[in-house]
Amino acid sequence: MDRPAPPLILSSVALSVLCLLLLWLREARGFTQSVDGDFTFTLPAGQKECFYQTMRKDASLEIEYQVLDGASLDVDFILTSPDGTVVVDEQRKSDGVHTVDTEEGDYMFCFDNSFSTVSEKVIFFELILDNMYESEKEPEDWKQYVMGTDLLDMKLEDILTAINNVKARLSKSIQIQTLLRAFEARDRNLQESNFDRVNFWSAVNLTIMVTVSVIQVFLLKSLFDDRKRSRT
């Protein structure tokens, strides 16, 4: 005679099915989420490069930039609102992070390397856009698909909150890893530049030392040759 399944097993199965259902409902409901992207480009000497980002009202725009390579690792940065107001104006900075609450329209941000006449710059920047899409209203009939919620210790709202927290932390981890890769690239470029400088000046010093040694030997030899000639 078969024994009935323990209540704990039934609760675990119901919890698993409930989590899958919530994941499906999350995609169907269209939750508001952040949109992010990063880009790396080369800014020639004496040039200025501008980018545009369309924003909606009451959203959030976060811009983080770093100069990865180039002399002095600096650049001018300007952020302008849709009405032409300069929101951020930085001079000769190697990195920066800026967050603004946006209005409806196109935001313009520019990287200016016009102060440099020789060195080009390699620049990395990342955009994080929050509240870009309006969340849809939660349907009222979705609860009819969930039965027996009184068997669970957690409420549906608690599970949904936990899922959103996990997603937010994963997104933050991806952003941090991207920034760490940018820092690593900048440090590597700086180390390689220092390595090339050390090698160059070492070669120059070695050449000077060898040249001076040869000249000294030649001068000493010429002195002895002159004495021998004077005696004869």
Short mmCIF file of N, CA, C and O in Angstrom, two decimals, residues 7 17 70 81 101 107 140 195 198:
data_model
loop_
_atom_site.label_atom_id
_atom_site.label_comp_id
_atom_site.label_asym_id
_atom_site.label_seq_id
_atom_site.Cartn_x
_atom_site.Cartn_y
_atom_site.Cartn_z
N PRO A 7 4.20 16.29 3.49
CA PRO A 7 3.84 17.69 3.17
C PRO A 7 5.02 18.51 2.72
O PRO A 7 4.88 19.42 1.92
N VAL A 17 7.17 25.05 -8.87
CA VAL A 17 6.21 25.41 -9.91
C VAL A 17 5.84 26.88 -9.82
O VAL A 17 5.71 27.59 -10.83
N GLY A 70 46.87 57.11 -23.99
CA GLY A 70 47.16 58.44 -24.51
C GLY A 70 48.00 59.25 -23.53
O GLY A 70 48.01 58.96 -22.32
N SER A 81 21.98 69.16 -21.79
CA SER A 81 20.58 68.74 -21.75
C SER A 81 19.88 69.09 -23.06
O SER A 81 20.42 69.83 -23.89
N ASP A 101 18.91 63.26 -13.50
CA ASP A 101 17.49 62.98 -13.74
C ASP A 101 17.09 63.71 -15.03
O ASP A 101 17.29 64.92 -15.15
N TYR A 107 19.92 64.04 -25.10
CA TYR A 107 21.07 64.51 -24.34
C TYR A 107 22.34 64.32 -25.17
O TYR A 107 22.52 63.29 -25.82
N GLU A 140 -5.11 41.49 -13.22
CA GLU A 140 -5.81 41.05 -12.02
C GLU A 140 -6.13 39.56 -12.05
O GLU A 140 -6.39 38.97 -11.00
N PHE A 195 57.20 50.84 -19.77
CA PHE A 195 58.19 49.84 -20.19
C PHE A 195 58.92 50.31 -21.44
O PHE A 195 60.17 50.19 -21.54
N VAL A 198 61.31 53.17 -20.49
CA VAL A 198 62.51 52.68 -19.80
C VAL A 198 63.48 52.05 -20.80
O VAL A 198 64.70 52.28 -20.76
#
